[in-house]
Short mmCIF file of C-alpha atoms and ligand atoms in Angstrom, two decimals:
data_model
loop_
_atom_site.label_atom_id
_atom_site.label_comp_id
_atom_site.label_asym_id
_atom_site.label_seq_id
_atom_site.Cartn_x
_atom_site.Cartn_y
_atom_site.Cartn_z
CA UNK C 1 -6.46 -5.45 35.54
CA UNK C 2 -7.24 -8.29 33.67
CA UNK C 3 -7.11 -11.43 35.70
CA UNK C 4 -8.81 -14.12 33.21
CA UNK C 5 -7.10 -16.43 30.94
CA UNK C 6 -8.63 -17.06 27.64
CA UNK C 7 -8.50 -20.80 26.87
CA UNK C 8 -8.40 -21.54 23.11
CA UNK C 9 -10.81 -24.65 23.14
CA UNK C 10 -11.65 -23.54 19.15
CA UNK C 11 -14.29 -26.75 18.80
CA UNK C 12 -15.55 -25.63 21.78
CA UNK C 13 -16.32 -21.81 20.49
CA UNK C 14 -19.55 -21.20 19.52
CA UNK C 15 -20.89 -18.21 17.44
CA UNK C 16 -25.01 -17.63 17.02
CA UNK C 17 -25.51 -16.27 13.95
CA UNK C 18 -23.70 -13.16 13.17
CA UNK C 19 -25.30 -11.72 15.84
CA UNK C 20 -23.25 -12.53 18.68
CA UNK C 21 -19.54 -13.59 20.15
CA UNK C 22 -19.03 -16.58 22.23
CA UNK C 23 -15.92 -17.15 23.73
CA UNK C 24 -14.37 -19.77 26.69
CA UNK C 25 -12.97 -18.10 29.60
CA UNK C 26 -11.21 -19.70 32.59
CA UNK C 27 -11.60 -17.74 35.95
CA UNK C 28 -8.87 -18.26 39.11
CA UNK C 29 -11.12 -18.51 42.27
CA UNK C 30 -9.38 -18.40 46.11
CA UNK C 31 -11.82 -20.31 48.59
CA UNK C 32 -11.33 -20.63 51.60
CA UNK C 33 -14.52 -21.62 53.73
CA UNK C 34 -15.39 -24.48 56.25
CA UNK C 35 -17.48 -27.70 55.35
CA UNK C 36 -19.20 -29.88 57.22
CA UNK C 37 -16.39 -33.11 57.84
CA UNK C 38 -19.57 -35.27 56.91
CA UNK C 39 -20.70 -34.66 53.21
CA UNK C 40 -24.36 -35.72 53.48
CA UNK C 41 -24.83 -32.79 56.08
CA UNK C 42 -28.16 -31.98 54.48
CA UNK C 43 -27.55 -28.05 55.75
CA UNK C 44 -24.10 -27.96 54.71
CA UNK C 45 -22.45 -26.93 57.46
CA UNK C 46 -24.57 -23.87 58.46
CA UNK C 47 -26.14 -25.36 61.27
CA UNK C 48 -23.22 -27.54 62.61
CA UNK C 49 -20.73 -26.82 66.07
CA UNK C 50 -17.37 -26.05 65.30
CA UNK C 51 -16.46 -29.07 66.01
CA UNK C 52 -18.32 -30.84 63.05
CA UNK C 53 -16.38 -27.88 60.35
CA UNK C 54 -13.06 -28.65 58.68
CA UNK C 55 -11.22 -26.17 56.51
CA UNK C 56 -10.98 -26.14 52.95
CA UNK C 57 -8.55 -23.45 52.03
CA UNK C 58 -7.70 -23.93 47.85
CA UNK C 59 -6.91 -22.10 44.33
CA UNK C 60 -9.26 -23.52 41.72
CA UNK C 61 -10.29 -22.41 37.86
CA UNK C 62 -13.63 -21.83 37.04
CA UNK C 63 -14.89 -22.43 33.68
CA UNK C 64 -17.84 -20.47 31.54
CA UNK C 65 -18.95 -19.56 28.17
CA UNK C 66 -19.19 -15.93 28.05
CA UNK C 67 -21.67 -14.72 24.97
CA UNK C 68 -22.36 -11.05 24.51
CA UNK C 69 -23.82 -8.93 21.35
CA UNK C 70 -21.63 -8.50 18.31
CA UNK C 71 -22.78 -4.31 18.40
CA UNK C 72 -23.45 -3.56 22.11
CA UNK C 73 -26.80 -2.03 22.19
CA UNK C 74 -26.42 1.78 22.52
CA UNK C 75 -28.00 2.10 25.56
CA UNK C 76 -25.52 -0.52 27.42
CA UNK C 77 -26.80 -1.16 30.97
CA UNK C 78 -23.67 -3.10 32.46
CA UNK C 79 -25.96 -5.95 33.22
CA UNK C 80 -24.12 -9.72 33.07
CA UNK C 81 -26.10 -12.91 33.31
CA UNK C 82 -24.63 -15.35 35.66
CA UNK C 83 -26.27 -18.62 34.71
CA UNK C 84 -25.94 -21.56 37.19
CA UNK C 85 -26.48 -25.58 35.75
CA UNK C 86 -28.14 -28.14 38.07
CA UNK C 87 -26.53 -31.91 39.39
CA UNK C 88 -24.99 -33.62 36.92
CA UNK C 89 -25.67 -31.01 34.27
CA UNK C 90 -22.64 -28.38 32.60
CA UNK C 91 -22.85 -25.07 31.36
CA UNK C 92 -24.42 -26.83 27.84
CA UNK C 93 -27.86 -26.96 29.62
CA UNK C 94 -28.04 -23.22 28.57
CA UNK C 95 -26.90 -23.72 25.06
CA UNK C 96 -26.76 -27.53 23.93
CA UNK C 97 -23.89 -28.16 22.06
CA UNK C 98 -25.19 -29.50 18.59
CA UNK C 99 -27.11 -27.71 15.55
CA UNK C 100 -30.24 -29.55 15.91
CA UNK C 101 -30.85 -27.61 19.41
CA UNK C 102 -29.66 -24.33 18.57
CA UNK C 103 -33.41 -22.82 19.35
CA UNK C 104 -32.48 -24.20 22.73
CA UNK C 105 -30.08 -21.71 23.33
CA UNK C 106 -31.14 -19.23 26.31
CA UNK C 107 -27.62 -17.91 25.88
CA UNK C 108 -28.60 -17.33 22.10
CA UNK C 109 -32.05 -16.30 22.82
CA UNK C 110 -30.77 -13.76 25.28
CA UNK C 111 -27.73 -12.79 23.40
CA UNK C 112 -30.06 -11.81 20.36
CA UNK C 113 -31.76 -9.41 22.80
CA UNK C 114 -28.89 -7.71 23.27
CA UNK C 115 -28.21 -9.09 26.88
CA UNK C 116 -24.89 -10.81 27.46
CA UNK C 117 -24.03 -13.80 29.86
CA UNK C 118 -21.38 -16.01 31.13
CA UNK C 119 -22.89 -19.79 31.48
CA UNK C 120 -19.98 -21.57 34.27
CA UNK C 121 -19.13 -25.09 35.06
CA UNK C 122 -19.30 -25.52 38.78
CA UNK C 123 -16.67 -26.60 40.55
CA UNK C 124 -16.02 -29.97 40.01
CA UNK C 125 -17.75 -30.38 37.01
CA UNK C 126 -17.29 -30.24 33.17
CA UNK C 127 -14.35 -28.08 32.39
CA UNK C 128 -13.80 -26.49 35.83
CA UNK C 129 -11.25 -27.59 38.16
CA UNK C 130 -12.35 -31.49 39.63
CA UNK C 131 -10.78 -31.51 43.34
CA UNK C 132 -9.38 -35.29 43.53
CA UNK C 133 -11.31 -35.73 46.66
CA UNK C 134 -14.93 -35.10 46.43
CA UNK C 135 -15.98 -34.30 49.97
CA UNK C 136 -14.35 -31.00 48.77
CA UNK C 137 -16.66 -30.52 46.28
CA UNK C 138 -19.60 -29.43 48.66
CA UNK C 139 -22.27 -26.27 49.01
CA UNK C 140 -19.64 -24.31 50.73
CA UNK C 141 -16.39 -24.81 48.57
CA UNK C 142 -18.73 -24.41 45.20
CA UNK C 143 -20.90 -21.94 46.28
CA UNK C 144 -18.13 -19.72 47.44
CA UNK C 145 -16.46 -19.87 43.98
CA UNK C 146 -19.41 -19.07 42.25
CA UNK C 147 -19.81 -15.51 44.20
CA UNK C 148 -16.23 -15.14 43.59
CA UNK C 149 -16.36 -15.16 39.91
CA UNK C 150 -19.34 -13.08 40.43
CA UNK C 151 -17.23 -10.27 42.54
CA UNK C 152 -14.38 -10.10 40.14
CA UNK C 153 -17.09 -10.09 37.12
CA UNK C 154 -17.54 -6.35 38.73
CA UNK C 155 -13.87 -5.30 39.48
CA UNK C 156 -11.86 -6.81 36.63
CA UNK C 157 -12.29 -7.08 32.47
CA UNK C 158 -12.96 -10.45 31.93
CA UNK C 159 -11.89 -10.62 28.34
CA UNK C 160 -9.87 -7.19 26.77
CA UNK C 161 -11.98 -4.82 25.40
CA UNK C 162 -15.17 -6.27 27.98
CA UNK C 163 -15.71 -3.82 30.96
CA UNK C 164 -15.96 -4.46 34.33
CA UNK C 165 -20.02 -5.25 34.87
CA UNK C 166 -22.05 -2.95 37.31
CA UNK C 167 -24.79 -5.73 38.05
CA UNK C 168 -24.42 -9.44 38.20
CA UNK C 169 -28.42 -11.08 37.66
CA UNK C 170 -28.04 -14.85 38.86
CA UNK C 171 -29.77 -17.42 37.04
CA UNK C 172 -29.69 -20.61 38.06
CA UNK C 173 -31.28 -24.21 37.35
CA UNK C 174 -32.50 -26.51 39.92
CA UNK C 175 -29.28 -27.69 42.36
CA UNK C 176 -27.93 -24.29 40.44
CA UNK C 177 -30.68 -22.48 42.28
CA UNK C 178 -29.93 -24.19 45.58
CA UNK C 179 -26.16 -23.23 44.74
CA UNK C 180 -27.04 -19.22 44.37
CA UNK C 181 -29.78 -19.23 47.70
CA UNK C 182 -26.82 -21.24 50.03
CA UNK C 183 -24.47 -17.84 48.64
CA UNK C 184 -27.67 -15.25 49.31
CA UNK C 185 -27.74 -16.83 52.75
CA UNK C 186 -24.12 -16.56 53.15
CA UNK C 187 -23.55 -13.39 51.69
CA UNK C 188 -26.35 -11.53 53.09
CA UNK C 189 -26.52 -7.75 52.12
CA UNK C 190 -22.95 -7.90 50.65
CA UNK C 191 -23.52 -10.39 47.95
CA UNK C 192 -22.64 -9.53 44.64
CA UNK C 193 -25.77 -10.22 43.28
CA UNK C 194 -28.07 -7.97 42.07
CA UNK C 195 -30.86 -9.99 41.63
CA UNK C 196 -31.70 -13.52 41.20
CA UNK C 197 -33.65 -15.65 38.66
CA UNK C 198 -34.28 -19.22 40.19
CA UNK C 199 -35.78 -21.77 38.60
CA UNK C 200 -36.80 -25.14 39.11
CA UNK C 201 -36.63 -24.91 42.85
CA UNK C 202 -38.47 -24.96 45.95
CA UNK C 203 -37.54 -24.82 49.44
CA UNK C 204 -38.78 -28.20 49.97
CA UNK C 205 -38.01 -29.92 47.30
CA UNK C 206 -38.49 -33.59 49.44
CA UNK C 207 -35.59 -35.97 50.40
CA UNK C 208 -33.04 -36.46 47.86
CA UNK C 209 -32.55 -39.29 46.27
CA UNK C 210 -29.71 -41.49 48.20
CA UNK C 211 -26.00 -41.81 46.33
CA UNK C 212 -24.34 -43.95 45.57
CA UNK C 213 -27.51 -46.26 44.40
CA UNK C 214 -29.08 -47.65 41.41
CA UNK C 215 -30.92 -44.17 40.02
CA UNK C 216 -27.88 -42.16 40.96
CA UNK C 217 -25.06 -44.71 41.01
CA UNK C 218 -21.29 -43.97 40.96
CA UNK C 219 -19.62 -41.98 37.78
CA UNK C 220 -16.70 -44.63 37.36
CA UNK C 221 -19.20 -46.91 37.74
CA UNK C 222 -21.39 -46.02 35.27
CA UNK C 223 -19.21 -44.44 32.63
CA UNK C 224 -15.65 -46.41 33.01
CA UNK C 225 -14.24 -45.12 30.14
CA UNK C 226 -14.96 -41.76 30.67
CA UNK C 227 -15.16 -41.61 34.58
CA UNK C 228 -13.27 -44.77 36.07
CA UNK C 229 -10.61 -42.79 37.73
CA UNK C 230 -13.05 -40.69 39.72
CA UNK C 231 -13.17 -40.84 43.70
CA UNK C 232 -16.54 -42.96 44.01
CA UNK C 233 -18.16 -39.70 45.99
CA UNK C 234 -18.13 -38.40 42.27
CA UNK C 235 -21.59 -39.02 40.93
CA UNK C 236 -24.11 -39.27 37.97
CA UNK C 237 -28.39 -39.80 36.77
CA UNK C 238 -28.17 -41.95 33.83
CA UNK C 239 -32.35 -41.67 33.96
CA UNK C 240 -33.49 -38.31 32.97
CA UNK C 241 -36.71 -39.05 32.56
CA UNK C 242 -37.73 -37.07 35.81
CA UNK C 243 -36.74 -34.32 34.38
CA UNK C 244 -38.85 -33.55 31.47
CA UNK C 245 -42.96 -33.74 31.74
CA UNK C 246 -44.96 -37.08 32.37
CA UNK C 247 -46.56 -36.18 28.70
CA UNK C 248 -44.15 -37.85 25.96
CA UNK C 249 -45.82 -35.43 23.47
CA UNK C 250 -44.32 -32.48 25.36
CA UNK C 251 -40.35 -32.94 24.42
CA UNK C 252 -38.45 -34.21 21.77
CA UNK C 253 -37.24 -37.71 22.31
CA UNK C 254 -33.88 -36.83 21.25
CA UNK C 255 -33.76 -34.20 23.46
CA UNK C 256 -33.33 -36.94 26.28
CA UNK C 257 -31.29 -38.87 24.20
CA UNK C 258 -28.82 -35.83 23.84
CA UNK C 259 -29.13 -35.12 27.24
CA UNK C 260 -28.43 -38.52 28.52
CA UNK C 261 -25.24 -38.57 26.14
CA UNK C 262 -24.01 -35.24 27.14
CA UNK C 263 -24.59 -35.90 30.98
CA UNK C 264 -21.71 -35.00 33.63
CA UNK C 265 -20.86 -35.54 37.30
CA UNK C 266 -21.93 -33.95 40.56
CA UNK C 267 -20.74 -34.97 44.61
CA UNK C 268 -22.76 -37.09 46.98
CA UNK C 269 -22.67 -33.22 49.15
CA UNK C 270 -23.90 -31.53 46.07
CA UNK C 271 -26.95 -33.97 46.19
CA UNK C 272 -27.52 -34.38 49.97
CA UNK C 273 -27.03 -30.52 50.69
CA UNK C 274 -29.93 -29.17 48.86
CA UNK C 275 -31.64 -28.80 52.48
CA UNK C 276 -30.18 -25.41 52.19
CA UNK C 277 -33.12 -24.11 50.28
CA UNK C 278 -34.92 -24.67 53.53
CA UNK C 279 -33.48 -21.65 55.20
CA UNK C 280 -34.12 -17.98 54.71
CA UNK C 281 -31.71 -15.37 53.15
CA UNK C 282 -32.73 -13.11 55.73
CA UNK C 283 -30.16 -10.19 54.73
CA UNK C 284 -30.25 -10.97 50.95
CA UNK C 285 -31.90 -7.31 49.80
CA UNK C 286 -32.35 -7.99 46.03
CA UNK C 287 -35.03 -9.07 43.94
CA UNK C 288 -35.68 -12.56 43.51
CA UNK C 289 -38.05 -14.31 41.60
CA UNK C 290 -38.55 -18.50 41.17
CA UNK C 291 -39.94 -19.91 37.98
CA UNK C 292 -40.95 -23.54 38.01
CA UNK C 293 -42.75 -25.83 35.57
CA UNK C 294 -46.19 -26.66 35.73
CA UNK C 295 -45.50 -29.89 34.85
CA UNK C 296 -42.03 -30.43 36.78
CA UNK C 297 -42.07 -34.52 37.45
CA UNK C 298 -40.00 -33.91 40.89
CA UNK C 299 -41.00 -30.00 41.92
CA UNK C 300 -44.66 -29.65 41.56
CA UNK C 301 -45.40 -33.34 41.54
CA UNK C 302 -48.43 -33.83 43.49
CA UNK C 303 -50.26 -30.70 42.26
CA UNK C 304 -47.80 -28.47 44.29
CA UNK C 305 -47.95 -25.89 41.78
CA UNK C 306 -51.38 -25.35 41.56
CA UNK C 307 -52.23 -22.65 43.67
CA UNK C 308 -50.01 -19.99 43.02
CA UNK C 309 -50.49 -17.66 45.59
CA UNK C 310 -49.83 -20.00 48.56
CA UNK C 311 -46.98 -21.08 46.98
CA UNK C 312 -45.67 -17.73 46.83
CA UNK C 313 -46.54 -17.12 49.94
CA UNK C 314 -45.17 -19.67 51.36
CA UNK C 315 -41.75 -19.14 49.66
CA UNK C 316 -41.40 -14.94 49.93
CA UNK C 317 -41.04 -15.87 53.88
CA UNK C 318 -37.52 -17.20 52.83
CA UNK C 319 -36.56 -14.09 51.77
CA UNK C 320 -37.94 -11.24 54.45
CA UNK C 321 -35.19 -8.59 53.36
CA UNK C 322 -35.68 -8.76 49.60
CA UNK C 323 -36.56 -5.79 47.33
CA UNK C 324 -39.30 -8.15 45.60
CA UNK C 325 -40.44 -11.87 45.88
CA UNK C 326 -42.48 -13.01 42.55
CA UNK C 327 -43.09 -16.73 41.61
CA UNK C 328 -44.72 -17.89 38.53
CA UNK C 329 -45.77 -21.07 37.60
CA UNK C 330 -45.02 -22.12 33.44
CA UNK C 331 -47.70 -24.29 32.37
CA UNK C 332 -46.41 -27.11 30.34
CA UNK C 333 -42.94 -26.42 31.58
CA UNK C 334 -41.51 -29.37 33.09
CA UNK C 335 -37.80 -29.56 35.61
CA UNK C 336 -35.62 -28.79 32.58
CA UNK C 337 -37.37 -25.87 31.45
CA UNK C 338 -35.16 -25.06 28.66
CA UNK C 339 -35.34 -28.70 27.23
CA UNK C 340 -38.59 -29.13 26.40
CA UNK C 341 -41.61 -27.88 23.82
CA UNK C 342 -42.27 -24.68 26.34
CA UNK C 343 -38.67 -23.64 26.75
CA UNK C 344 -39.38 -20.48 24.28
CA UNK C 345 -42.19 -19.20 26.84
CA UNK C 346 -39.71 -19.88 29.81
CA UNK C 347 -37.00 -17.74 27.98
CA UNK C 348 -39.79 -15.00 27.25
CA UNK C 349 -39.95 -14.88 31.09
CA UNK C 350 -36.57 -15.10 31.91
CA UNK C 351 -35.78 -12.34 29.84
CA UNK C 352 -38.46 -10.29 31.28
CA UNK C 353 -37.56 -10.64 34.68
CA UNK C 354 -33.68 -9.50 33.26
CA UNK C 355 -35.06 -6.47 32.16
CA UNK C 356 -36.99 -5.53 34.90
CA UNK C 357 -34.58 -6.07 36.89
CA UNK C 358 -31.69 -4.29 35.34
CA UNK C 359 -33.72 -0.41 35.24
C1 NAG Z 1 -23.69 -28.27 69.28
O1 NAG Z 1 -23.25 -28.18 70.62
C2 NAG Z 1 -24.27 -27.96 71.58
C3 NAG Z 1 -23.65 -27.73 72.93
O2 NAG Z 1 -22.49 -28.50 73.09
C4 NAG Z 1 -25.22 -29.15 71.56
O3 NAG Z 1 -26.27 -28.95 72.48
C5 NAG Z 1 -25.81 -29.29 70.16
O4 NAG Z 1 -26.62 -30.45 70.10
C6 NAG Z 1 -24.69 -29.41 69.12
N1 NAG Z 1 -25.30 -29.36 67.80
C7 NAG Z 1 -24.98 -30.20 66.82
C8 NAG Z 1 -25.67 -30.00 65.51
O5 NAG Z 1 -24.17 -31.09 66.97
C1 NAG Z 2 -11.24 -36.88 51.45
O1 NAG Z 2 -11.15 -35.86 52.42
C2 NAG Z 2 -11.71 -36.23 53.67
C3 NAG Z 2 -11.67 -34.99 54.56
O2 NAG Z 2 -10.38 -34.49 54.65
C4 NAG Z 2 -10.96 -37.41 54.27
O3 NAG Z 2 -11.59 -37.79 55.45
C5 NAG Z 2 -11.01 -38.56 53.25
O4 NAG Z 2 -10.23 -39.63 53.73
C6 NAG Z 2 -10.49 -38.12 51.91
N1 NAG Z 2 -10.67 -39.18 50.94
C7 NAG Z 2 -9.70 -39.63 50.19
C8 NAG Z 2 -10.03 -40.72 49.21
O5 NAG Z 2 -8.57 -39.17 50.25
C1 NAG Z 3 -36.32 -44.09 33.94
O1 NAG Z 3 -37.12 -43.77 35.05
C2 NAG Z 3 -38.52 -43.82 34.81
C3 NAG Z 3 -39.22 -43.37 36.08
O2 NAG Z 3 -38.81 -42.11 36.45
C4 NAG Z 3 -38.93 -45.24 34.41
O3 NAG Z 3 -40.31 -45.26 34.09
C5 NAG Z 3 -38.12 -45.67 33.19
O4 NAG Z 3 -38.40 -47.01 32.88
C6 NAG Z 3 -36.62 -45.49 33.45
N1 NAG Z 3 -35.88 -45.77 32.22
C7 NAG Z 3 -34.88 -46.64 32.17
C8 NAG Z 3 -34.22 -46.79 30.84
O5 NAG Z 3 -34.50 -47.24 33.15
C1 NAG Z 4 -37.07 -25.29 18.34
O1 NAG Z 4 -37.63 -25.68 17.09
C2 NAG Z 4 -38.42 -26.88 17.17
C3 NAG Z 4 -38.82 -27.24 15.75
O2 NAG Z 4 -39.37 -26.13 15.09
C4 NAG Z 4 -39.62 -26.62 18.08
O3 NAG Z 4 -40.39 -27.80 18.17
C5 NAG Z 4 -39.11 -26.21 19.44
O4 NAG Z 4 -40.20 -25.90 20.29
C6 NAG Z 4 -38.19 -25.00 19.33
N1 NAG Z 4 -37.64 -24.69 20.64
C7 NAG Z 4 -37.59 -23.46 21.12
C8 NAG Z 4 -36.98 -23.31 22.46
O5 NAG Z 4 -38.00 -22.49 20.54
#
């Protein structure tokens, strides 16, 4: 059965090379979950009486970019990428959208190795459905459409001629991260996730920053034109200096000038619900490994990162019922690891840990 619509967005189509076929895809998600009736609920929800939980019972479309190799390689494992953005970020953080950062590409870079991968907009954001209230837009309601897409990624063809997938790998980015451990937790032994890649995450990551205020004001306040219709809960980080190292020598300066340009929206919930990471998956059974940047302004700040095996430690309790816990520490890296002068040793890893996990 082929439930997917393909979109014809034709500036929006990408192709690397003549190596490999981009296309847009637009994938119907049912959620129907409970959320916390107070959005800044930093644990979502999950720890919260009955009483506290209202419904949210919708249809939404979810957007992504799905790449895969012009010639299949021969011995085709079935394997998809899932890759997950962080706040305020699209799908684009895995391939930015203009020439000059085409090396930038972890969907390219990955593609080329013959590994294909569908990069979504979450809920809410970019070219995904935007609920007109954005207390919906919360852990529960976007985490719950991400495993969705992920379950009918293994049942149904996503585009004709692309099988069903045997193995989803989740990869995810910061918030993205949070996004796939508040599913593991949820899911437990039946999530559709065969293993997960997160990066730029920690289960303390400290408070988050407070929204609506001046580092993380408003959308339609900051962006009028583009945002001024928005429900005020509807969020954006003009500064993204945070997210690349301390060292101006270690990124292009147009890299935060494109990424500044090209920045989207998240929810006040999104932000405030990232004390989800806090809690263990304790029935999540496959392999998980974090990757984090040595030089990650707002992870390791504080020399966090430094020893490696308390660290690890530290996290693997999170995740008692996993196959594997790994963690490894890029150094150089900084928060967006794919932005920045390292990002080709961060996609080395990331497609390492692919591989090993897909046998
Ligand atoms: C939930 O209800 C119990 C018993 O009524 C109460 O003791 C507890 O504090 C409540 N928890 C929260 C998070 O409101
Ligand atoms: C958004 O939804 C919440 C929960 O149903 C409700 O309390 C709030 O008034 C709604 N906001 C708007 C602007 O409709
Ligand atoms: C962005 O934030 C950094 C601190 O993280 C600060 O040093 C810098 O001045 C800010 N830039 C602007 C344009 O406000
Ligand atoms: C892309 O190319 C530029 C210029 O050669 C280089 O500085 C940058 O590190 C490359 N990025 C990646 C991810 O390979």
């Amino acid at each position: 059965m082929l439930l997917y619509t393909l979109v014809v967005i034709s500036h929006l189509s990408v192709t690397f090379g003549a190596s490999c076929n981009c296309s847009p895809v637009l994938v119907p998600v049912h959620v129907d979950v409970v959320v916390p009736k107070d959005p800044t609920d930093v644990f979502a929800g999950l720890k919260s009486n009955s009483s506290d939980l209202r419904r949210v019972d919708d249809n939404y479309n979810i957007y992504g970019v799905f790449c895969q190799p012009e010639i299949m390689p021969s011995r085709n494992t079935g394997v998809l990428q899932l890759l997950v953005h962080g706040i305020t970020y699209t799908n684009q953080y895995w391939s930015p959208s203009v020439e000059e950062f085409q090396n930038y590409s972890y969907t390219a870079y990955s593609c080329e190795r013959g590994l294909p991968s569908l990069a979504i907009d979450w809920l809410g954001v970019g070219l995904s459905t935007r609920p007109a209230n954005s207390s919906d837009v919360q852990y529960p309601t976007v985490g719950a459409a991400l495993s969705q897409v992920a379950r009918q990624l293994k049942t149904d063809s996503l585009l004709p001629g692309v099988p069903p997938f045997r193995k989803i790998i989740g990869i995810g980015h910061s918030a993205g991260s949070g996004l796939l451990t508040f599913a593991a937790i949820v899911d437990g032994a039946r999530s559709p996730f065969a293993a997960l890649i997160l990066t730029s995450a920690l289960s303390d990551a400290g408070a988050a920053p407070m929204a609506p205020s001046p580092i993380i004001p408003s959308a339609r306040e900051d962006t009028p034109l583009r945002w001024g219709a928005l429900d005020p809960g509807y969020i954006t980080a003009p500064n993204r200096s945070i997210f690349y190292p301390a060292d101006p020598a270690a990124f292009s300066p147009r890299m935060q000038f494109f990424d500044a340009f090209t920045r989207d929206v998240g929810s006040i919930a999104m932000l405030a619900q990232t004390g989800v990471v806090s809690l263990a998956a304790q029935h999540y059974s496959g392999p998980v490994v974090k990757v984090l940047g040595g030089e990650d302004q707002f992870i390791c700040a504080d020399q966090r990162c430094e020893d490696v095996a308390a660290l690890s430690a530290a996290e693997g309790v999170l995740w008692p019922a996993a196959e594997s816990f790994e963690l490894v520490v890029l150094n150089g890296g900084g928060h967006d690891l794919n932005l920045d002068f390292f990002a080709a040793e961060a996609f080395r890893t990331f497609v390492s840990f692919v591989q090993k996990f897909s046998p």
